[in-house]
Amino acid sequence: MNRTTHVLLRGLAEARLALLASLRSFQEMFATVMFVAGFTVGLSFMRGGTVDGTGVDSATASLPGVLGLSVVFVGVVATAMMLATEREDGTLLRAKALPDGMAVYLIGKVVYAAALVLATVLLLVVPGLFLFDGLAAGLATGWPQLLWVLLLGMVASIPAGAVLGALFDNPRLVNAVGMVPVFGITMVSGVFFPITALPGWIQTVAQVFPVYWIGLGLRSALLPDSMLSAEIGESWRHLETAGVLGAWAVAGMVLAPWLLRRMARRVSGANVEKARQKAMQRV
Amino acid sequence: MALTDGASASTAASPHSGPAIDVRDLRMRYGDNDVLKGVDLTADPGEVLVLLGPNGAGKTTTVEILEGFRVRSAGEVSVLGADPAVGGEAWRARLGVVLQSWRDHGNWRVRELLAHFAAHYAPYSTAGRPRPRDVDALLETVGLAGHARAKVSSLSGGQRRRLDVAVGIVGRPELLFLDEPTAGFDPQARRDFHDLVHRLTDEEGTTILLTTHDLDEAEKLADRILILADGRIVAEGSADELARRVGSGSEVRWVQDGQRFVHAAPDGTAFVRELLEQHGDAVTDLEVRRASLEDAYMEMVARHESGRTADAARALEGLEGLEGITR
């Protein structure tokens, strides 16, 4: 077995074990279930209503936006938090002490994050198939589109999360500095109401970030063309979707390895010890 | 129970000849603050080196530079024949590091975690040093066999430290770094750990660099002790040598006519000779205790803390019959 194969296999094993560990963690499971259940219940309240002049169920029409939000929240925020936390608690230091440990760790985290995104999407879509009218029909024809948008969405968000996690030393800072913009951007990205209802300059800002485009791509996959009247330019803009998400993916994949290497270089026992002392003081 | 399942001390020799650790004029500076001001140290293969020193003396910084976790400001460093700053993964596989765990991998199971870490070493196995160790045998060795399926977060402090030690030696390292390994151990666990260290050096020729605040531990384990103060090695030698060097002679205790006496004498032997000449059979329960490593260490630290480190180092250097003092 050559070294690349070894590292890849260990990375997959790391992801599998980390997922098993998460399944064992009441805290993590509780957070995921609340996140998913909250949105599913929220969407259920919209059931029965239809989007004006289209006959499309309101809940079904909103689901793609929620999926887009989930991809970005899990891909960016959860990844960033995970990196910042595990750097502080000594997980990364352990990886650094092992041969090929950092490479295995990072592959493991990317696979773990991707699995987490997919699990969240499945937990939202599968109940939706039974609860929301028209979703099954949309999925029947739109699944290839759904797959590529999801995949590109993950490739755009997970490196962005890694960059954010590598930049901030302090998990609480990631929470404060990372969450607020992501939340703000999400608010204006057409998740909770059509983007065309917002002022022009806000529309422009929203279109810089992946949330809007993942939502748009997923709407094009799951909703009929009669919904186009609520979109900018009354078009699904596939090319632009691929372009913006692709640009984020490329930027992330150029920046992330460099920042992660820098971060890995700075991991030391003294830093972990400092964080531990601080945490003790807080307690 | 033997640690060697396949490897023997004769075949476990490291592939490079020369010292396992060779450090010359190591310097570390953070901003305007010089933490290490020219450290020299060497460790021969199979040697147990103990680094002592007050908090803030630079012990952790030194060890982290040798581990390749930190990049030095200046100086020459060779660890297992390579510069730690550019060591590479094959070099890394020959080292073991016992880290102070905190709350990492809390939801992993003990055996699962150790087996996963162990698997990292498989491509770096050699005929003389099969890697990794057998995980179940290792769990047995460190006394965690009964906790193989326990969640790491459910372990007690002492049990976590045992796991840390297991993780550190699972790759059958040629050189092992231990940073305060027995903090939080009960006396039994401490003794078990000391036995383990002796087995590692005896059976596998492992070189060990250990930092500790426990002078008793240093005395028990060390082939050589280095005292690091204010960014320099200020004294070096066996526990005995250090005690002789700094200690203020001996403490003599005896019983005479039912009364207990204690006397501090610069020259214990001379004092005892005189005592016996004068009082002969009246003296019973005679006990002569040479100044201990603790006395030596306390003296060093006291000199250091009263700002006379340089004087202390010079005074030590001036003493007769001493070797290996570095500035």
Coordinates of C-alpha atoms in Angstrom, one line a residue:
Chain A
M1 CA 0.0 0.0 0.0
N2 CA 1.5 3.3 -0.9
R3 CA 1.4 6.3 1.3
T4 CA -1.4 8.2 -0.4
T5 CA -3.7 5.2 -0.1
H6 CA -2.7 4.7 3.5
V7 CA -3.5 8.3 4.3
L8 CA -6.8 8.3 2.5
L9 CA -7.9 5.1 4.2
R10 CA -6.9 6.4 7.6
G11 CA -8.7 9.6 6.8
L12 CA -11.9 7.7 6.0
A13 CA -11.5 5.6 9.2
E14 CA -11.0 8.9 11.2
A15 CA -14.3 10.2 9.7
R16 CA -16.2 7.0 10.4
L17 CA -14.9 7.0 14.0
A18 CA -15.7 10.7 14.5
L19 CA -19.2 10.1 13.2
L20 CA -19.7 7.2 15.6
A21 CA -18.4 9.3 18.4
S22 CA -20.9 12.1 17.5
L23 CA -23.7 9.6 17.5
R24 CA -22.7 8.7 21.0
S25 CA -22.7 12.3 22.1
F26 CA -26.1 13.4 23.5
Q27 CA -25.2 17.0 23.1
E28 CA -24.3 16.8 19.4
M29 CA -27.3 14.6 18.5
F30 CA -29.6 16.9 20.4
A31 CA -28.3 20.0 18.5
T32 CA -28.7 18.3 15.1
V33 CA -32.2 17.0 15.9
M34 CA -33.3 20.4 17.2
F35 CA -32.0 22.1 14.1
V36 CA -33.7 19.7 11.7
A37 CA -36.9 19.4 13.7
G38 CA -37.2 23.1 14.2
F39 CA -37.2 23.7 10.4
T40 CA -39.4 20.8 9.6
V41 CA -42.0 22.0 12.2
G42 CA -41.6 25.6 11.0
L43 CA -42.2 24.6 7.4
S44 CA -45.2 22.4 8.4
F45 CA -47.0 25.5 9.6
M46 CA -46.8 26.8 6.0
R47 CA -48.3 23.7 4.6
G48 CA -51.6 24.0 2.7
G49 CA -50.9 27.6 1.6
T50 CA -49.8 28.2 -1.9
V51 CA -47.4 30.7 -3.5
D52 CA -49.5 33.5 -5.2
G53 CA -50.6 32.5 -8.7
T54 CA -48.6 29.3 -8.9
G55 CA -50.4 26.7 -7.0
V56 CA -47.1 25.5 -5.5
D57 CA -47.3 24.6 -1.8
S58 CA -45.6 27.3 0.4
A59 CA -43.7 24.7 2.5
T60 CA -42.3 23.0 -0.6
A61 CA -41.4 26.4 -2.1
S62 CA -39.4 27.3 1.1
L63 CA -37.6 24.0 1.6
P64 CA -34.8 24.6 -1.0
G65 CA -33.9 27.8 0.9
V66 CA -33.8 25.9 4.2
L67 CA -31.6 23.2 2.5
G68 CA -29.2 25.9 1.2
L69 CA -29.0 27.4 4.7
S70 CA -28.3 24.0 6.2
V71 CA -25.5 23.3 3.8
V72 CA -23.8 26.6 4.6
F73 CA -24.4 26.4 8.4
V74 CA -23.1 22.9 8.7
G75 CA -20.4 23.3 6.0
V76 CA -19.1 26.7 7.1
V77 CA -20.0 27.3 10.8
A78 CA -19.8 23.7 12.1
T79 CA -16.5 23.1 10.3
A80 CA -15.0 26.3 11.6
M81 CA -16.2 25.6 15.1
M82 CA -14.9 22.1 15.0
L83 CA -11.4 23.2 13.9
A84 CA -11.2 26.0 16.4
T85 CA -12.4 23.8 19.2
E86 CA -10.2 20.9 18.4
R87 CA -7.1 23.0 18.1
E88 CA -7.8 24.3 21.6
D89 CA -8.6 21.0 23.2
G90 CA -5.5 19.2 22.0
T91 CA -7.1 17.1 19.2
L92 CA -4.9 18.7 16.6
L93 CA -1.8 18.4 18.7
R94 CA -2.4 14.7 18.9
A95 CA -2.7 14.6 15.1
K96 CA 0.5 16.5 14.8
A97 CA 2.3 13.9 17.0
L98 CA 1.4 11.1 14.7
P99 CA 3.1 10.2 11.4
D100 CA 0.8 11.6 8.6
G101 CA -1.5 12.7 11.4
M102 CA -2.3 16.1 10.1
A103 CA -3.2 14.8 6.6
V104 CA -5.3 12.1 8.1
Y105 CA -7.0 14.5 10.4
L106 CA -7.9 17.0 7.7
I107 CA -9.2 14.4 5.3
G108 CA -11.2 13.0 8.1
K109 CA -12.7 16.3 8.9
V110 CA -13.6 17.1 5.3
V111 CA -15.3 13.7 4.9
Y112 CA -17.0 14.1 8.3
A113 CA -18.3 17.6 7.4
A114 CA -19.6 16.3 4.0
A115 CA -21.4 13.4 5.8
L116 CA -22.9 15.8 8.3
V117 CA -24.2 18.0 5.5
L118 CA -25.7 15.0 3.6
A119 CA -27.2 13.7 6.8
T120 CA -28.8 17.1 7.5
V121 CA -30.2 17.3 4.0
L122 CA -31.6 13.8 4.1
L123 CA -33.2 14.5 7.5
L124 CA -34.9 17.5 6.0
V125 CA -35.9 16.0 2.6
V126 CA -37.1 12.5 3.6
P127 CA -39.8 13.7 6.0
G128 CA -40.6 16.5 3.5
L129 CA -41.4 13.9 0.9
F130 CA -44.3 12.8 3.0
L131 CA -45.3 16.1 4.5
F132 CA -45.0 18.6 1.7
D133 CA -47.1 18.5 -1.5
G134 CA -45.2 18.4 -4.8
L135 CA -41.7 17.7 -3.3
A136 CA -41.7 14.1 -4.4
A137 CA -42.7 15.1 -8.0
G138 CA -40.0 17.8 -8.1
L139 CA -37.3 15.4 -6.8
A140 CA -38.3 12.7 -9.3
T141 CA -37.2 14.9 -12.2
G142 CA -34.8 17.3 -10.4
W143 CA -32.5 14.9 -8.5
P144 CA -29.5 15.2 -10.9
Q145 CA -29.6 19.0 -10.5
L146 CA -30.1 18.6 -6.7
L147 CA -27.0 16.4 -6.6
W148 CA -24.6 18.7 -8.4
V149 CA -25.8 21.8 -6.6
L150 CA -25.4 20.0 -3.2
L151 CA -22.0 18.7 -4.2
L152 CA -20.8 22.1 -5.4
G153 CA -22.4 23.8 -2.4
M154 CA -20.3 21.5 -0.1
V155 CA -17.1 22.1 -2.0
A156 CA -17.8 25.8 -1.8
S157 CA -18.6 25.9 2.0
I158 CA -16.4 23.3 3.7
P159 CA -13.1 25.0 2.6
A160 CA -14.6 28.4 3.6
G161 CA -15.3 26.9 7.0
A162 CA -11.8 25.6 7.2
V163 CA -10.5 29.1 6.4
L164 CA -12.6 30.7 9.1
G165 CA -11.6 28.0 11.6
A166 CA -7.9 28.4 10.8
L167 CA -8.1 32.2 11.1
F168 CA -9.6 32.4 14.5
D169 CA -7.8 30.9 17.5
N170 CA -10.7 31.0 19.8
P171 CA -13.9 28.9 19.3
R172 CA -16.0 31.5 21.2
L173 CA -14.7 34.1 18.7
V174 CA -15.6 31.9 15.8
N175 CA -19.1 31.7 17.3
A176 CA -19.4 35.4 17.7
V177 CA -17.5 36.6 14.6
G178 CA -18.5 33.8 12.3
M179 CA -22.2 33.3 13.2
V180 CA -23.3 36.9 12.9
P181 CA -22.3 37.5 9.3
V182 CA -23.4 34.0 8.2
F183 CA -26.7 34.6 9.9
G184 CA -27.0 38.1 8.4
I185 CA -26.2 36.9 4.9
T186 CA -28.7 34.0 5.3
M187 CA -31.5 36.5 6.3
V188 CA -31.1 38.3 3.0
S189 CA -30.4 35.3 0.8
G190 CA -34.0 34.4 -0.1
V191 CA -34.4 31.6 2.5
F192 CA -37.2 33.1 4.5
F193 CA -38.7 35.4 1.8
P194 CA -38.1 36.0 -1.9
I195 CA -35.0 37.9 -2.6
T196 CA -36.8 40.1 -5.1
A197 CA -38.8 41.6 -2.2
L198 CA -35.5 43.2 -0.9
P199 CA -33.9 46.5 -2.0
G200 CA -31.5 46.2 -5.0
W201 CA -28.2 46.8 -3.1
I202 CA -29.1 44.0 -0.6
Q203 CA -29.8 41.7 -3.5
T204 CA -26.3 42.5 -4.8
V205 CA -24.7 41.7 -1.5
A206 CA -26.6 38.5 -1.1
Q207 CA -25.5 37.3 -4.6
V208 CA -21.8 37.4 -3.6
F209 CA -22.3 34.6 -1.1
P210 CA -23.1 30.9 -1.6
V211 CA -26.3 30.7 0.5
Y212 CA -28.4 32.4 -2.1
W213 CA -27.0 30.4 -5.0
I214 CA -27.4 27.0 -3.3
G215 CA -31.0 27.9 -2.5
L216 CA -31.6 29.0 -6.1
G217 CA -30.0 25.9 -7.5
L218 CA -32.1 23.7 -5.3
R219 CA -35.3 25.6 -6.1
S220 CA -34.6 25.0 -9.8
A221 CA -34.2 21.3 -9.0
L222 CA -37.3 20.9 -6.9
L223 CA -39.8 23.5 -8.0
P224 CA -41.7 24.0 -11.3
D225 CA -40.8 26.9 -13.6
S226 CA -44.0 28.7 -12.6
M227 CA -42.0 29.8 -9.5
L228 CA -39.6 31.8 -11.7
S229 CA -41.6 35.0 -11.3
A230 CA -40.1 35.3 -7.7
E231 CA -36.5 35.1 -8.9
I232 CA -34.1 37.7 -10.1
G233 CA -34.3 38.1 -13.9
E234 CA -37.0 35.4 -13.8
S235 CA -34.3 32.8 -14.6
W236 CA -32.8 29.9 -12.7
R237 CA -29.3 31.2 -13.9
H238 CA -27.6 27.8 -13.8
L239 CA -24.4 29.2 -15.3
E240 CA -24.1 31.9 -12.7
T241 CA -24.9 29.4 -9.9
A242 CA -22.0 27.2 -11.1
G243 CA -19.8 30.2 -11.6
V244 CA -20.3 31.8 -8.1
L245 CA -20.2 28.5 -6.2
G246 CA -17.2 27.4 -8.3
A247 CA -15.4 30.7 -7.5
W248 CA -15.9 30.1 -3.8
A249 CA -14.7 26.5 -4.1
V250 CA -11.5 27.6 -5.9
A251 CA -10.8 30.4 -3.5
G252 CA -11.4 28.2 -0.5
M253 CA -9.3 25.4 -1.9
V254 CA -6.4 27.8 -2.6
L255 CA -6.6 29.5 0.8
A256 CA -7.5 26.6 3.0
P257 CA -4.4 24.4 2.6
W258 CA -2.1 27.4 3.1
L259 CA -4.0 28.6 6.2
L260 CA -4.4 25.1 7.6
R261 CA -0.6 24.5 7.2
R262 CA 0.0 27.8 9.1
M263 CA -2.5 26.7 11.7
A264 CA -0.8 23.3 12.0
R265 CA 2.6 24.9 12.4
R266 CA 1.3 26.9 15.3
V267 CA -0.3 24.1 17.2
S268 CA 1.7 23.4 20.4
G269 CA 1.3 22.0 23.8
A270 CA 1.9 25.4 25.3
N271 CA -1.1 26.8 23.4
V272 CA -3.3 24.0 24.5
E273 CA -2.1 24.4 28.1
K274 CA -2.9 28.1 27.9
A275 CA -6.4 27.5 26.6
R276 CA -6.8 24.9 29.4
Q277 CA -5.8 27.3 32.1
K278 CA -8.2 29.9 30.7
A279 CA -11.0 27.4 30.5
M280 CA -10.3 26.4 34.1
Q281 CA -10.6 30.0 35.2
R282 CA -13.9 30.4 33.4
V283 CA -15.2 27.4 35.3
Chain B
M1 CA 5.0 -8.7 31.4
A2 CA 7.4 -8.1 28.6
L3 CA 6.9 -5.2 26.3
T4 CA 8.8 -6.8 23.5
D5 CA 6.6 -8.8 21.2
G6 CA 9.0 -9.4 18.4
A7 CA 11.6 -6.8 18.9
S8 CA 14.7 -7.4 20.9
A9 CA 17.1 -4.9 22.4
S10 CA 19.9 -6.0 20.1
T11 CA 17.9 -5.4 16.9
A12 CA 16.2 -2.3 18.2
A13 CA 19.2 0.0 17.7
S14 CA 18.4 3.1 15.8
P15 CA 19.5 3.3 12.2
H16 CA 21.7 6.2 12.7
S17 CA 24.8 6.2 14.9
G18 CA 25.6 9.0 17.3
P19 CA 23.5 10.7 19.9
A20 CA 19.7 10.4 19.8
I21 CA 19.5 14.1 20.7
D22 CA 22.2 16.7 20.0
V23 CA 21.5 20.3 20.7
R24 CA 24.0 23.2 20.5
D25 CA 23.4 26.8 21.4
L26 CA 19.7 26.5 21.1
R27 CA 18.0 29.9 21.4
M28 CA 14.4 30.9 21.4
R29 CA 13.0 34.4 21.5
Y30 CA 9.4 35.6 21.6
G31 CA 9.4 39.2 20.7
D32 CA 11.9 40.8 23.0
N33 CA 11.8 38.0 25.4
D34 CA 14.6 35.5 25.3
V35 CA 13.3 32.2 26.7
L36 CA 16.2 30.0 25.8
K37 CA 19.6 31.6 25.9
G38 CA 21.9 29.0 24.5
V39 CA 21.0 25.5 25.6
D40 CA 23.4 22.6 24.9
L41 CA 22.4 19.0 25.6
T42 CA 22.9 15.5 24.2
A43 CA 21.2 12.2 24.9
D44 CA 22.8 8.9 23.9
P45 CA 20.7 6.1 22.6
G46 CA 19.0 4.3 25.5
E47 CA 19.6 7.0 28.0
V48 CA 17.0 8.5 30.3
L49 CA 17.5 12.2 30.6
V50 CA 15.5 14.2 33.1
L51 CA 15.0 17.9 32.6
L52 CA 14.3 19.8 35.8
G53 CA 13.6 23.5 36.4
P54 CA 11.2 25.9 37.9
N55 CA 8.1 27.0 35.9
G56 CA 9.0 29.4 33.1
A57 CA 12.6 28.2 32.9
G58 CA 12.0 27.0 29.3
K59 CA 11.5 23.2 29.8
T60 CA 8.3 23.0 27.7
T61 CA 9.7 25.2 25.0
T62 CA 12.9 23.1 24.7
V63 CA 10.9 19.9 24.5
E64 CA 8.5 21.3 21.9
I65 CA 11.4 22.3 19.7
L66 CA 12.9 18.8 19.9
E67 CA 9.5 17.3 19.1
G68 CA 9.2 19.5 16.0
F69 CA 6.2 21.3 17.4
R70 CA 7.9 24.7 17.5
V71 CA 10.5 26.4 15.3
R72 CA 13.6 27.6 17.1
S73 CA 15.1 31.1 16.7
A74 CA 18.7 29.9 16.5
G75 CA 21.1 27.0 17.2
E76 CA 21.7 23.5 15.9
V77 CA 19.3 20.7 16.8
S78 CA 19.5 17.1 15.7
V79 CA 17.0 14.6 16.9
L80 CA 17.5 11.0 15.7
G81 CA 19.8 12.4 13.1
A82 CA 17.4 14.9 11.6
D83 CA 16.5 18.6 12.1
P84 CA 13.0 18.5 13.8
A85 CA 11.9 21.6 11.9
V86 CA 12.0 19.6 8.7
G87 CA 11.7 16.1 10.1
G88 CA 9.1 14.6 7.8
E89 CA 6.7 11.8 8.6
A90 CA 9.1 8.8 8.6
W91 CA 11.1 10.7 11.2
R92 CA 7.9 11.5 13.1
A93 CA 7.1 7.7 13.2
R94 CA 10.2 7.0 15.2
L95 CA 9.3 9.5 18.0
G96 CA 6.8 9.0 20.8
V97 CA 5.2 12.0 22.5
V98 CA 3.2 11.7 25.7
L99 CA 0.8 14.6 25.7
Q100 CA -1.2 16.0 28.6
S101 CA -4.7 15.1 27.4
W102 CA -7.5 17.4 28.4
R103 CA -10.9 16.8 26.7
D104 CA -10.0 15.7 23.2
H105 CA -11.7 12.6 21.8
G106 CA -14.1 12.5 24.7
N107 CA -16.7 10.5 22.9
W108 CA -14.3 8.0 21.4
R109 CA -13.9 4.6 23.0
V110 CA -10.5 3.8 24.6
R111 CA -9.6 0.9 22.4
E112 CA -11.0 2.5 19.3
L113 CA -8.8 5.6 19.8
L114 CA -5.7 3.7 20.5
A115 CA -6.2 1.3 17.6
H116 CA -6.8 4.2 15.2
F117 CA -3.6 6.0 16.4
A118 CA -1.7 2.7 16.2
A119 CA -2.7 2.2 12.5
H120 CA -0.9 5.4 11.6
Y121 CA 2.4 3.6 12.3
A122 CA 1.9 0.5 10.1
P123 CA 3.6 1.8 7.0
Y124 CA 6.7 2.7 9.1
S125 CA 7.3 -0.7 10.5
T126 CA 10.8 -2.2 10.3
A127 CA 12.2 -5.6 10.9
G128 CA 13.9 -4.5 14.1
R129 CA 11.0 -2.4 15.4
P130 CA 7.7 -3.8 14.3
R131 CA 5.1 -1.0 14.4
P132 CA 2.6 -0.6 15.8
R133 CA 2.5 -2.5 19.1
D134 CA -0.3 -4.9 19.7
V135 CA -3.1 -2.7 21.0
D136 CA -4.7 -5.2 23.4
A137 CA -1.3 -6.1 24.9
L138 CA -0.6 -2.4 25.4
L139 CA -3.9 -1.8 27.1
E140 CA -3.0 -4.7 29.4
T141 CA 0.4 -3.2 30.1
V142 CA -1.0 0.3 31.1
G143 CA -3.8 -1.3 33.1
L144 CA -6.7 -0.2 30.9
A145 CA -7.7 -3.6 29.5
G146 CA -10.9 -3.4 31.6
H147 CA -11.8 0.0 30.1
A148 CA -11.3 -0.9 26.5
R149 CA -14.8 -0.1 25.6
A150 CA -15.2 2.9 27.9
K151 CA -15.7 6.4 26.6
V152 CA -12.5 8.4 27.0
S153 CA -14.5 11.1 28.8
S154 CA -15.5 8.6 31.4
L155 CA -11.9 7.8 32.5
S156 CA -10.5 9.2 35.7
G157 CA -7.6 11.6 35.5
G158 CA -5.1 8.9 36.3
Q159 CA -6.6 6.6 33.7
R160 CA -6.5 9.3 31.1
R161 CA -2.8 9.7 31.8
R162 CA -2.3 6.0 31.3
L163 CA -4.0 6.3 28.0
D164 CA -1.7 9.2 27.1
V165 CA 1.3 7.0 27.9
A166 CA -0.2 4.2 25.8
V167 CA -0.7 6.6 22.8
G168 CA 2.9 7.8 23.3
I169 CA 4.4 4.4 23.0
V170 CA 2.0 2.6 20.6
G171 CA 4.4 3.3 17.7
R172 CA 7.3 1.6 19.5
P173 CA 9.3 4.8 19.5
E174 CA 13.1 5.0 19.5
L175 CA 12.9 8.3 21.3
L176 CA 10.1 9.1 23.8
F177 CA 9.2 12.6 25.2
L178 CA 7.4 12.7 28.4
D179 CA 6.2 16.1 29.8
E180 CA 5.3 15.7 33.5
P181 CA 4.0 12.2 32.9
T182 CA 3.0 11.2 36.4
A183 CA 1.1 14.4 37.4
G184 CA -2.1 13.1 39.0
F185 CA -0.9 9.5 39.5
D186 CA -1.5 7.7 42.7
P187 CA 1.6 6.0 44.3
Q188 CA 0.8 2.6 42.7
A189 CA 0.3 4.1 39.3
R190 CA 3.5 6.0 39.7
R191 CA 5.4 2.9 40.5
D192 CA 3.8 1.0 37.6
F193 CA 4.9 3.9 35.3
H194 CA 8.4 3.8 36.6
D195 CA 8.6 0.1 35.9
L196 CA 7.3 0.7 32.4
V197 CA 10.0 3.3 31.7
H198 CA 12.7 0.9 32.9
R199 CA 11.3 -1.8 30.6
L200 CA 11.2 0.5 27.7
T201 CA 14.9 1.4 28.1
D202 CA 16.0 -2.2 29.0
E203 CA 14.1 -4.2 26.5
E204 CA 13.8 -1.8 23.5
G205 CA 16.7 0.6 24.0
T206 CA 14.3 3.6 24.0
T207 CA 15.8 6.9 24.6
I208 CA 13.7 9.0 27.0
L209 CA 13.6 12.7 27.7
L210 CA 11.4 13.5 30.6
T211 CA 10.4 16.7 32.4
T212 CA 9.0 16.6 35.9
H213 CA 8.7 18.5 39.1
D214 CA 8.9 15.3 41.1
L215 CA 12.5 15.1 42.3
D216 CA 12.1 11.7 43.7
E217 CA 10.9 10.5 40.3
A218 CA 13.9 12.2 38.7
E219 CA 16.3 10.5 41.1
K220 CA 14.7 7.1 40.4
L221 CA 14.5 7.3 36.6
A222 CA 17.3 9.5 35.4
D223 CA 20.7 8.4 34.0
R224 CA 21.4 12.1 33.9
I225 CA 19.6 15.1 35.2
L226 CA 19.8 18.6 33.6
I227 CA 18.7 21.6 35.5
L228 CA 17.3 24.4 33.3
A229 CA 17.1 27.8 34.8
D230 CA 16.5 31.1 33.1
G231 CA 17.0 29.7 29.6
R232 CA 20.2 27.9 30.3
I233 CA 21.3 24.5 31.5
V234 CA 22.9 25.5 34.8
A235 CA 23.8 22.0 36.1
E236 CA 24.1 18.5 34.7
G237 CA 25.0 15.1 36.1
S238 CA 23.5 12.1 37.9
A239 CA 21.4 12.7 41.0
D240 CA 24.3 11.8 43.1
E241 CA 26.7 14.1 41.4
L242 CA 24.4 17.0 41.6
A243 CA 23.7 16.4 45.3
R244 CA 27.4 16.2 46.0
R245 CA 28.0 19.4 44.0
V246 CA 25.6 21.7 45.6
G247 CA 24.6 20.0 48.9
S248 CA 26.0 21.4 52.1
G249 CA 27.5 18.1 53.3
S250 CA 25.6 15.5 55.4
E251 CA 23.1 15.2 58.1
V252 CA 24.1 12.8 60.8
R253 CA 21.5 11.3 63.3
W254 CA 22.3 9.1 66.2
V255 CA 21.0 8.0 69.6
Q256 CA 23.2 8.4 72.7
D257 CA 22.1 7.6 76.2
G258 CA 18.5 7.4 75.1
Q259 CA 18.6 10.8 73.5
R260 CA 18.2 11.5 69.8
F261 CA 20.7 13.8 68.1
V262 CA 20.8 15.5 64.7
H263 CA 23.8 17.3 63.4
A264 CA 24.6 18.9 60.0
A265 CA 28.2 18.3 59.1
P266 CA 30.1 19.6 56.1
D267 CA 32.1 16.3 56.1
G268 CA 30.0 13.5 57.3
T269 CA 32.7 10.9 57.4
A270 CA 35.1 13.0 59.5
F271 CA 32.3 13.9 61.9
V272 CA 31.3 10.2 62.4
R273 CA 34.9 9.1 62.9
E274 CA 35.3 11.7 65.6
L275 CA 31.9 10.9 67.2
L276 CA 32.8 7.2 67.5
E277 CA 36.3 7.9 68.8
Q278 CA 34.8 10.1 71.6
H279 CA 31.7 8.1 72.6
G280 CA 32.3 4.6 71.1
D281 CA 29.6 2.2 72.1
A282 CA 27.3 4.8 73.6
V283 CA 26.4 5.8 70.0
T284 CA 23.6 3.7 68.5
D285 CA 21.1 4.0 65.6
L286 CA 23.7 5.9 63.5
E287 CA 22.3 7.4 60.3
V288 CA 24.3 9.5 57.8
R289 CA 22.3 11.1 55.0
R290 CA 24.0 12.9 52.2
A291 CA 22.4 16.1 50.9
S292 CA 19.7 14.9 48.5
L293 CA 18.9 15.9 45.0
E294 CA 16.1 18.0 46.5
D295 CA 18.6 20.0 48.5
A296 CA 20.7 20.5 45.4
Y297 CA 17.7 21.5 43.3
M298 CA 16.3 23.9 46.0
E299 CA 19.7 25.5 46.3
M300 CA 19.9 26.0 42.5
V301 CA 16.4 27.4 42.3
A302 CA 17.0 29.7 45.4
R303 CA 20.1 31.1 43.8
H304 CA 18.3 31.5 40.5
E305 CA 15.3 33.2 42.1
S306 CA 17.4 35.7 44.1
G307 CA 18.8 36.8 40.7
R308 CA 22.2 35.2 41.1
T309 CA 21.8 32.6 38.4
A310 CA 25.0 33.6 36.7
D311 CA 26.9 33.5 40.0
A312 CA 25.4 30.1 40.7
A313 CA 26.4 28.7 37.4
R314 CA 29.9 30.1 37.8
A315 CA 30.2 28.8 41.3
L316 CA 29.2 25.4 40.1
E317 CA 31.6 25.4 37.3
G318 CA 34.4 26.3 39.6
L319 CA 33.9 23.3 41.8
E320 CA 36.5 20.6 41.5
G321 CA 36.1 17.4 39.5
L322 CA 33.0 18.4 37.7
E323 CA 32.2 18.0 34.1
G324 CA 29.5 18.7 31.7
I325 CA 28.4 22.1 33.0
T326 CA 27.2 24.2 30.2
R327 CA 26.4 27.8 30.0

